[in-house]
PDB file of C-alpha atoms in Angstrom:
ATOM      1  CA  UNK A   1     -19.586   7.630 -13.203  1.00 49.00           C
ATOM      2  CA  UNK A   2     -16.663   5.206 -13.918  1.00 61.00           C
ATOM      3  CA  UNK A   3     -17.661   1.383 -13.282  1.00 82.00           C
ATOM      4  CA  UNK A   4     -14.416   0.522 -11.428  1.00 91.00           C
ATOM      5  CA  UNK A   5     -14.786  -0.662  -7.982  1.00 95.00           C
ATOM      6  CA  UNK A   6     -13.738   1.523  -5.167  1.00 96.00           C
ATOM      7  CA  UNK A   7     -11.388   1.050  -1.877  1.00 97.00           C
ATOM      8  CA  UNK A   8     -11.491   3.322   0.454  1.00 97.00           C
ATOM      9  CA  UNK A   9      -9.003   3.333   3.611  1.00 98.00           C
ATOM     10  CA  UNK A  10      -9.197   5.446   6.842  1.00 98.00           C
ATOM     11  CA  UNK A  11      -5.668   5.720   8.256  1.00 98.00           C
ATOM     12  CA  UNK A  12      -5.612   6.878  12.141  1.00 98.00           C
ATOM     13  CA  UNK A  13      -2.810   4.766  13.504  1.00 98.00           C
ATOM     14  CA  UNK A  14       0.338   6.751  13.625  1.00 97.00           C
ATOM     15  CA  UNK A  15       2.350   3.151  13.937  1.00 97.00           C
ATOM     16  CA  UNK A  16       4.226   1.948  11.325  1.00 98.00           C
ATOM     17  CA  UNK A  17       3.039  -1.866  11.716  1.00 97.00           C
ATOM     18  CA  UNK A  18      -0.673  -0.577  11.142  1.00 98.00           C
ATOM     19  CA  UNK A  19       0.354   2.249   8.497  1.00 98.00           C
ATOM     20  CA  UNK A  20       1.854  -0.591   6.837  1.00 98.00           C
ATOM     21  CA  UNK A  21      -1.246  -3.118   6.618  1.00 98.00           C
ATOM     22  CA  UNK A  22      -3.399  -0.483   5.250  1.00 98.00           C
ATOM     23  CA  UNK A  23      -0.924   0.244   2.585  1.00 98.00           C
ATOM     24  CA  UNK A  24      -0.427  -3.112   1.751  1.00 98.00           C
ATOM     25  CA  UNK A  25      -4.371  -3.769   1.389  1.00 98.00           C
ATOM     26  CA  UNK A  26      -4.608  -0.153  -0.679  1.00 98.00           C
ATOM     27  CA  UNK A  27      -1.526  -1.525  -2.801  1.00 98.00           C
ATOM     28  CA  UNK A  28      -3.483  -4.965  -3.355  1.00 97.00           C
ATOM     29  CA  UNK A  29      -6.807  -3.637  -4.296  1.00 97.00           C
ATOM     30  CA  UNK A  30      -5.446  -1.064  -6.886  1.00 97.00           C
ATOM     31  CA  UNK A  31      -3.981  -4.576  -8.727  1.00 96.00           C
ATOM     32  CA  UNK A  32      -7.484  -5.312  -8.842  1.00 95.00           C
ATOM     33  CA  UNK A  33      -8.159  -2.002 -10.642  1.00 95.00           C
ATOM     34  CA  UNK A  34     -10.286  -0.630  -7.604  1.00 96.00           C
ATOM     35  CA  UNK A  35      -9.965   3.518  -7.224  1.00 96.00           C
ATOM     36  CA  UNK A  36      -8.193   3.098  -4.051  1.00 97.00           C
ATOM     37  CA  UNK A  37      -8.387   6.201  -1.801  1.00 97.00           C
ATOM     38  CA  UNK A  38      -6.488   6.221   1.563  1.00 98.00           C
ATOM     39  CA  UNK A  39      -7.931   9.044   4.137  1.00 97.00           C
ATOM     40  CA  UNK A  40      -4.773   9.963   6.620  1.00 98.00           C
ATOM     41  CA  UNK A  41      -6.782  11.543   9.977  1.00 97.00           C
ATOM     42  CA  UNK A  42      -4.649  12.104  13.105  1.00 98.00           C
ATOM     43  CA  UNK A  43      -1.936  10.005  13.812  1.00 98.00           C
ATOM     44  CA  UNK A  44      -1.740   8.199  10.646  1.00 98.00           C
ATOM     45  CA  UNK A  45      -0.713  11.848   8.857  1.00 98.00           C
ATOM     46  CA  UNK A  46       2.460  10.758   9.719  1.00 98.00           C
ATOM     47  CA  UNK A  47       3.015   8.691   7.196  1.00 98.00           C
ATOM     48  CA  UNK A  48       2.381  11.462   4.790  1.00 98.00           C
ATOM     49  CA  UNK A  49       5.075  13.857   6.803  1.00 98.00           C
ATOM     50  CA  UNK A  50       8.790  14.149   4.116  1.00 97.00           C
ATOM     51  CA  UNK A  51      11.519  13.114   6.201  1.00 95.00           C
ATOM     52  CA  UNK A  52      13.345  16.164   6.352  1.00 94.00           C
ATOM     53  CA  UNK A  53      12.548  19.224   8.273  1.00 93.00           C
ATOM     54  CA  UNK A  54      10.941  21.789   6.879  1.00 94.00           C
ATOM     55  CA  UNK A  55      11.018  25.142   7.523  1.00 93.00           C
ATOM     56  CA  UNK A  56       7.470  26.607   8.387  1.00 94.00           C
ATOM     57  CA  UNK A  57       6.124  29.197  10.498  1.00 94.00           C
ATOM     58  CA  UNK A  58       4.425  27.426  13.943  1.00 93.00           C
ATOM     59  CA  UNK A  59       3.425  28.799  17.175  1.00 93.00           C
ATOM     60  CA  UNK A  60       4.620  27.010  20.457  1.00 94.00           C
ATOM     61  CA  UNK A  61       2.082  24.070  20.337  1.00 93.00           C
ATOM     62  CA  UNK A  62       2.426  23.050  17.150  1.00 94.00           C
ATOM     63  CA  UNK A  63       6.307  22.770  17.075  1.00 94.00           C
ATOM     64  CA  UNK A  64       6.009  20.805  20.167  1.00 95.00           C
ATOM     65  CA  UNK A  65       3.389  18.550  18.434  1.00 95.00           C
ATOM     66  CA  UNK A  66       5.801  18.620  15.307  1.00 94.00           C
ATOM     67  CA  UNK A  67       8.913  17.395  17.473  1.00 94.00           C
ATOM     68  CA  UNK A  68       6.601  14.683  19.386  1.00 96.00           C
ATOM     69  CA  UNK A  69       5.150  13.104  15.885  1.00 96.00           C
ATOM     70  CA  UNK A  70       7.049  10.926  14.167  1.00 97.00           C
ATOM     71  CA  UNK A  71       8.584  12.563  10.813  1.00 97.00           C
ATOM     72  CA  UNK A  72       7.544  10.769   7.913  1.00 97.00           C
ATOM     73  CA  UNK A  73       6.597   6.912   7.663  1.00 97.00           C
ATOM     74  CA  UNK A  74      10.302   5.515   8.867  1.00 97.00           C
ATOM     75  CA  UNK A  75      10.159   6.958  11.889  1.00 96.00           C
ATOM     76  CA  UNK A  76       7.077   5.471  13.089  1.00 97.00           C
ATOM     77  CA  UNK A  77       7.213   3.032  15.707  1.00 96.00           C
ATOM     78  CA  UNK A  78       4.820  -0.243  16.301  1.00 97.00           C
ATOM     79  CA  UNK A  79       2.070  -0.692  18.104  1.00 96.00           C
ATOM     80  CA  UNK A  80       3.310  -3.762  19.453  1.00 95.00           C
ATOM     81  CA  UNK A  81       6.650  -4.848  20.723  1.00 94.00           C
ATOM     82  CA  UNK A  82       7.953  -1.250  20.403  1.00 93.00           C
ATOM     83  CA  UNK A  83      10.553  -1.397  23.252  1.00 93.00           C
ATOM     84  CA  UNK A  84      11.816   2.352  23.044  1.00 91.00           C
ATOM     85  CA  UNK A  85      11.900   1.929  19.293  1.00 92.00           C
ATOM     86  CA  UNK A  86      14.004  -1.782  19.050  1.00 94.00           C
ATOM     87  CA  UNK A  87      11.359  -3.135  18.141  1.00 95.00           C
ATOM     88  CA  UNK A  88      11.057  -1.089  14.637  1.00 95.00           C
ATOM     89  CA  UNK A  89      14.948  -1.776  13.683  1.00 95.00           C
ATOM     90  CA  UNK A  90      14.053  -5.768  14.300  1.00 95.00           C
ATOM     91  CA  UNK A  91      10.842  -5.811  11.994  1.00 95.00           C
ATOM     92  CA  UNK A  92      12.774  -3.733   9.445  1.00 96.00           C
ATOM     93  CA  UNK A  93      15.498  -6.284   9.641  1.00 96.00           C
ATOM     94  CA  UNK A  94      13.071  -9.130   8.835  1.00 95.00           C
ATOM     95  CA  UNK A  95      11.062  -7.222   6.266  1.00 96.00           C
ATOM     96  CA  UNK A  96      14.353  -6.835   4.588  1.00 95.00           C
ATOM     97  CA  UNK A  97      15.038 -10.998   5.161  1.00 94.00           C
ATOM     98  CA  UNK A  98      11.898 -11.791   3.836  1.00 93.00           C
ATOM     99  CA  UNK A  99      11.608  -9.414   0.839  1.00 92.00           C
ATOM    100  CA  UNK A 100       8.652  -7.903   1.795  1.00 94.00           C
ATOM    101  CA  UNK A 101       8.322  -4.055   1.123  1.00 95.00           C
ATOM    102  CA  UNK A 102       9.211  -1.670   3.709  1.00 97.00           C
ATOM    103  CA  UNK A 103       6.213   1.523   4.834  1.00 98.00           C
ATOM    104  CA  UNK A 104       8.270   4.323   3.070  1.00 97.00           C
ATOM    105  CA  UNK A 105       8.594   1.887  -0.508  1.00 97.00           C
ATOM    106  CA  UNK A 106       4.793   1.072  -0.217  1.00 98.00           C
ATOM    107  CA  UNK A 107       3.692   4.429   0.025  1.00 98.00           C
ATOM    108  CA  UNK A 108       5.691   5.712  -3.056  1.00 97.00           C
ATOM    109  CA  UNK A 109       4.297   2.465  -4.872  1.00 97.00           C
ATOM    110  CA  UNK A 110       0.827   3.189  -3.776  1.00 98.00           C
ATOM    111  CA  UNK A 111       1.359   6.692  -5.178  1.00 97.00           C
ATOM    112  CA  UNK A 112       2.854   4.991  -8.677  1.00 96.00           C
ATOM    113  CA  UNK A 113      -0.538   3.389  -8.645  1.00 96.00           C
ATOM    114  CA  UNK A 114      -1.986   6.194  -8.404  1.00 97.00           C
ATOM    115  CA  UNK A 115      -3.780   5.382  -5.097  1.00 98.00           C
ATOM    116  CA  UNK A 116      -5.260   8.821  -4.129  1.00 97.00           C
ATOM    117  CA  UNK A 117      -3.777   9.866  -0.192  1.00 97.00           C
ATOM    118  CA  UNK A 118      -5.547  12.241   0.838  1.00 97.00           C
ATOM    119  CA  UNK A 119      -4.746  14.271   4.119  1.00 97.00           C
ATOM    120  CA  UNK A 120      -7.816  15.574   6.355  1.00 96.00           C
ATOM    121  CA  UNK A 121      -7.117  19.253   6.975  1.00 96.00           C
ATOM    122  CA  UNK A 122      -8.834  19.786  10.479  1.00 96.00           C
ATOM    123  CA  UNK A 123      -6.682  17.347  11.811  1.00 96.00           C
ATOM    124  CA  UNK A 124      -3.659  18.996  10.333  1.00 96.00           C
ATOM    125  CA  UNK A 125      -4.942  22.257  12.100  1.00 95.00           C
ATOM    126  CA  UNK A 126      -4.817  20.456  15.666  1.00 95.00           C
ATOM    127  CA  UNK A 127      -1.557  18.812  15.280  1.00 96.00           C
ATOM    128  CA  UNK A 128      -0.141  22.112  13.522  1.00 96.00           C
ATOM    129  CA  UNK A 129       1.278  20.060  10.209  1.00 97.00           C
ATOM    130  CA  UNK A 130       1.143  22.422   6.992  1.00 96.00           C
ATOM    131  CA  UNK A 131       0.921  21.171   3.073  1.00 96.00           C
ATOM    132  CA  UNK A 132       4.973  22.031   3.146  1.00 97.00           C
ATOM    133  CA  UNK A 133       5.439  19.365   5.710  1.00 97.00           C
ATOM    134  CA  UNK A 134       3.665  16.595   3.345  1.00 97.00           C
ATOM    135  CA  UNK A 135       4.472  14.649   0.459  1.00 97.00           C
ATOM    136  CA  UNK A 136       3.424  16.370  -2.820  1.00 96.00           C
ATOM    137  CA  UNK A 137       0.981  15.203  -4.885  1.00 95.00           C
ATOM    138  CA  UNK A 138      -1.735  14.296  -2.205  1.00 96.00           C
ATOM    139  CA  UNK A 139      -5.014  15.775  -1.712  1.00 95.00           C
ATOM    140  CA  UNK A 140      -6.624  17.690   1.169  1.00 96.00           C
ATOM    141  CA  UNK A 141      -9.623  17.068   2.287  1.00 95.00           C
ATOM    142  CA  UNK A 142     -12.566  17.002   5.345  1.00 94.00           C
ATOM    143  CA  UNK A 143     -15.241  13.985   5.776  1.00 93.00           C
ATOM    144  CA  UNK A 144     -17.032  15.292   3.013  1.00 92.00           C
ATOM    145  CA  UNK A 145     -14.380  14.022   0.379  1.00 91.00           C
ATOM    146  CA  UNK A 146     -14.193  10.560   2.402  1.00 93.00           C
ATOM    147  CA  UNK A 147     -18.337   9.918   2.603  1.00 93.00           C
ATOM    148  CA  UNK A 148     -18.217  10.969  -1.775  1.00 91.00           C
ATOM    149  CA  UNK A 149     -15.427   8.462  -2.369  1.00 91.00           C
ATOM    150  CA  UNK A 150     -16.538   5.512  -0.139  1.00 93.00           C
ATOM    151  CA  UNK A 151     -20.219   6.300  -0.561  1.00 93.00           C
ATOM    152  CA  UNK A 152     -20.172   4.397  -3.294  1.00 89.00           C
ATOM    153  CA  UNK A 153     -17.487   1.910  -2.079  1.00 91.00           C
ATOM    154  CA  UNK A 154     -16.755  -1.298  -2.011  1.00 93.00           C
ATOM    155  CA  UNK A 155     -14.415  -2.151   0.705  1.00 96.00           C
ATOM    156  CA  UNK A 156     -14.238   0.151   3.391  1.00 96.00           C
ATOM    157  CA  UNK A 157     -11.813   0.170   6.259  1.00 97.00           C
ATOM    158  CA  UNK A 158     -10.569   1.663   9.317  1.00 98.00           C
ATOM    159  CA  UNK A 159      -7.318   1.077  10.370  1.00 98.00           C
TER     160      UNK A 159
ATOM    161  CA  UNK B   1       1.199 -27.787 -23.150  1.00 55.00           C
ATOM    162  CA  UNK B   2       0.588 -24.328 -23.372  1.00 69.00           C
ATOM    163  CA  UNK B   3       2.931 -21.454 -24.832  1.00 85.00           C
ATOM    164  CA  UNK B   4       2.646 -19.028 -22.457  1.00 93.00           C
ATOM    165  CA  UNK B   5       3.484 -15.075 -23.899  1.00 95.00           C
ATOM    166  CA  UNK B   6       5.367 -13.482 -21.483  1.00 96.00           C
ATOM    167  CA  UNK B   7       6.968 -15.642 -18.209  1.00 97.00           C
ATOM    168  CA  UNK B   8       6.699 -13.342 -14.929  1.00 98.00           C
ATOM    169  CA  UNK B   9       9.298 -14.206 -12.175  1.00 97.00           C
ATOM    170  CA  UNK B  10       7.872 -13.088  -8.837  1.00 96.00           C
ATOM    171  CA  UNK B  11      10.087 -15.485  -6.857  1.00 96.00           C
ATOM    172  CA  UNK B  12      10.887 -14.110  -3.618  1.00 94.00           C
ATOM    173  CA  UNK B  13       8.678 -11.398  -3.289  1.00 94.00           C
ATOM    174  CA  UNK B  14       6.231 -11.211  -0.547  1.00 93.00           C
ATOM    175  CA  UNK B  15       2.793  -9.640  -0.600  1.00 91.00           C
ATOM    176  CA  UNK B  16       1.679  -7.642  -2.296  1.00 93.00           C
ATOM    177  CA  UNK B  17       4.102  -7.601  -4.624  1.00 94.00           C
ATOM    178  CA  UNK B  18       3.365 -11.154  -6.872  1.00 95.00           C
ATOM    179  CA  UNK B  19      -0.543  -9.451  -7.604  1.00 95.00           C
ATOM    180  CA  UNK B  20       0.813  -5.924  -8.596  1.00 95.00           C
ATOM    181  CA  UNK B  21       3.740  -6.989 -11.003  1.00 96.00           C
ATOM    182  CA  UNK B  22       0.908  -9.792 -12.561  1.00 97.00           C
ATOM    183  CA  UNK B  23      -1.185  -6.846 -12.850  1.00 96.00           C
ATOM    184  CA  UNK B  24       1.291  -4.595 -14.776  1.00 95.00           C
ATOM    185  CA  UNK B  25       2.466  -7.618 -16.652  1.00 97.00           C
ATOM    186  CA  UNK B  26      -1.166  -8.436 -17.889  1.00 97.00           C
ATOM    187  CA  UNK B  27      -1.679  -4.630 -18.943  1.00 95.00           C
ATOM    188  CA  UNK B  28       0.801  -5.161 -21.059  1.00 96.00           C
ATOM    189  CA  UNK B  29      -0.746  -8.884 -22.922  1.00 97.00           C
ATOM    190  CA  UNK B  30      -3.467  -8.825 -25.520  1.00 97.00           C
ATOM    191  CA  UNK B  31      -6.742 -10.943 -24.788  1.00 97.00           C
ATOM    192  CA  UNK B  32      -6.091 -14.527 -25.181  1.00 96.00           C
ATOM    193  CA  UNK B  33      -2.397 -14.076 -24.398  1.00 97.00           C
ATOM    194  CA  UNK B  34      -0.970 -16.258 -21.737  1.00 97.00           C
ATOM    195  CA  UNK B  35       1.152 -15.100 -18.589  1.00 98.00           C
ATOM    196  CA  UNK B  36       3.191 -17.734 -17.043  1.00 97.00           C
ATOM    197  CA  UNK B  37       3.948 -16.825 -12.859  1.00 97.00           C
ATOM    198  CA  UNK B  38       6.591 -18.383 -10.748  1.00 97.00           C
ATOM    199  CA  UNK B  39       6.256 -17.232  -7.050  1.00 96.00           C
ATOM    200  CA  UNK B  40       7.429 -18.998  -4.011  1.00 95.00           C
ATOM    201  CA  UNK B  41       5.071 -16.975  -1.559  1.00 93.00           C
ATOM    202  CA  UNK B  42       2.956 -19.430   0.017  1.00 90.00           C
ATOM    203  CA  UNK B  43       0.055 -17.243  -0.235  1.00 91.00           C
ATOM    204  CA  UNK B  44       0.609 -16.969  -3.622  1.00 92.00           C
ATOM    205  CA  UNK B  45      -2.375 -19.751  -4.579  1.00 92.00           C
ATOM    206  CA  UNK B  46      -4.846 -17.972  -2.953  1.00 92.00           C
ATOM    207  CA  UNK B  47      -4.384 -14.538  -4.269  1.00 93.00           C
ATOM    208  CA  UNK B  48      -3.768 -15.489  -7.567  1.00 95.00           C
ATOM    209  CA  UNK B  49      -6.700 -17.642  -7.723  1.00 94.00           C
ATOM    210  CA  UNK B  50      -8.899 -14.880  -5.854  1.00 92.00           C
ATOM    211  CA  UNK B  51      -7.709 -12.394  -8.576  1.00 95.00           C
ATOM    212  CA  UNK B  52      -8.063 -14.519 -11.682  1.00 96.00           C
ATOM    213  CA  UNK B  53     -11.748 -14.744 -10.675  1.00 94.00           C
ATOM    214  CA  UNK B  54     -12.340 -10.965 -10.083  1.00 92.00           C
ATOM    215  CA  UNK B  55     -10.553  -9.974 -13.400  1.00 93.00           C
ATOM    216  CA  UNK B  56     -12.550 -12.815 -15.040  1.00 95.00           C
ATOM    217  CA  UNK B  57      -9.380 -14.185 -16.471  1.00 97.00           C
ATOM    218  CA  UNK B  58      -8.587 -17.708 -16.665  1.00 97.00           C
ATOM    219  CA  UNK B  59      -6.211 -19.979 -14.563  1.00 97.00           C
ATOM    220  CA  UNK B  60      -5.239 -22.267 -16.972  1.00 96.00           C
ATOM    221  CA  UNK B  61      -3.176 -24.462 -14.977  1.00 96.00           C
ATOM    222  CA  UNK B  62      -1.137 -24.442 -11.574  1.00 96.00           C
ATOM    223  CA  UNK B  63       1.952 -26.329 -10.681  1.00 96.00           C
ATOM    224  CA  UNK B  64       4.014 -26.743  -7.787  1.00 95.00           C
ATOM    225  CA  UNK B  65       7.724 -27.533  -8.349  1.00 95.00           C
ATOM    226  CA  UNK B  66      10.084 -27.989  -5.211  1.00 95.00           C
ATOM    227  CA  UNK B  67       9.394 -24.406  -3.443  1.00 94.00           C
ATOM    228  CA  UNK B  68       8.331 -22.737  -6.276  1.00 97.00           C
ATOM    229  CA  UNK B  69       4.283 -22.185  -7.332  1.00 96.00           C
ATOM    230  CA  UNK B  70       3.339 -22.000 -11.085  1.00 97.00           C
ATOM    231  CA  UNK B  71       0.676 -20.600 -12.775  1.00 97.00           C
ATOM    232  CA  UNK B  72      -0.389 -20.309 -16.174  1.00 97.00           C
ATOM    233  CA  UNK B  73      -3.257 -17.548 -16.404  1.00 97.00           C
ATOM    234  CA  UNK B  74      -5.313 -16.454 -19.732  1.00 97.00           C
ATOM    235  CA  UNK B  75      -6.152 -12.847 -20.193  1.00 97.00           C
ATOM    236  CA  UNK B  76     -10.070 -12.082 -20.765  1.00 95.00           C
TER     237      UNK B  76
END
């Protein structure tokens, strides 16, 4: 058993001001050398979705919930303010004036850190995204994998 | 006044940023070895501080010049 201490993050919001809190706490506590595992259920597999299309076979549902979800972390929209997405283009604009890191940026740097994302599959089934749809590199997993890495947690959150 | 080893600008980046480049810049120091941090994000103190502590590092000194927050930390 390694001695580091462990974060562990639940991501369900699908909205880019929430997605980007947890990935700015996940970011923060892999400086401090925590194993920093962020669990991506529902909504917040968005963040995890590449930009582009991609091809895969879907039945009528699931291409409907594909072209209803936001595609990829830059197309989310915030859970406050949204105003039929204005309000994403004015936070971007003062991320950018005040330096700070925009969602798509954190979540490669979180992956630099090696910051384990891990997607829950069952809830991949029900929206009808597929492992081509994701970023590569992350894991797959059900509740199982989440209660084995924050078991034995330190900071625990659900966002 | 202490030499510090290696001088970190962080100066207008916002959070997280100033605790993961000190990170990567102390992975690189030897024990003893002293990081010098200029950062101008006002939570900056805090985190630093908060950090130092959990690392069990040492903050050696702090400074505030104009806009800009100083910090002279000694790796464990």
């Amino acid at each position: 058993m390694s001695t580091k201490k462990k974060t562990t993050i639940v991501l369900f919001s699908g909205e880019y001001d929430k997605a980007m809190a947890a990935y700015i706490i996940a970011n923060g506590a892999a400086a401090y050398d925590h194993e920093v595992t962020i669990f991506h259920t529902f909504w917040g597999l968005n963040a995890l979705r590449k930009a582009e299309h991609v091809p895969v076979k879907k039945g009528f549902m699931e291409k409907l919930f594909g072209k209803m979800m936001p595609r990829g972390a830059d197309k989310m929209g915030l859970s406050n303010m949204n105003y039929l997405g204005m309000g994403p283009k004015m936070i971007k604009d003062v991320i950018k004036k005040h330096n700070a890191m925009p969602l798509p940026q954190l979540v490669e740097m979180a992956q630099e850190l090696d910051v384990k994302l891990t997607a829950c599959t069952m809830t991949m089934d029900l929206l009808g995204l597929q492992k081509e749809e994701l970023l590569d590199g992350i894991e797959y997993g059900g509740v199982a994998a989440y209660i084995g890495d924050a078991e034995d947690g330190n900071v625990s959150l659900f966002i | 006044m202490m030499e510090a080893t290696k001088v970190l600008d962080a100066k207008g980046l916002a959070c997280p940023m100033p605790i993961v480049r000190t990170k990567k810049a102390m992975e690189e120091l030897n024990s003893g070895d002293v990081l010098e941090i200029h950062a101008t994000d006002k939570g900056s103190k805090s985190d630093l501080t908060a950090w130092v502590k959990s690392g069990g590092h040492t903050m050696l000194k702090e400074a505030e010049e104009g806009d800009v927050f100083k910090f002279w930390i000694q790796k464990a």
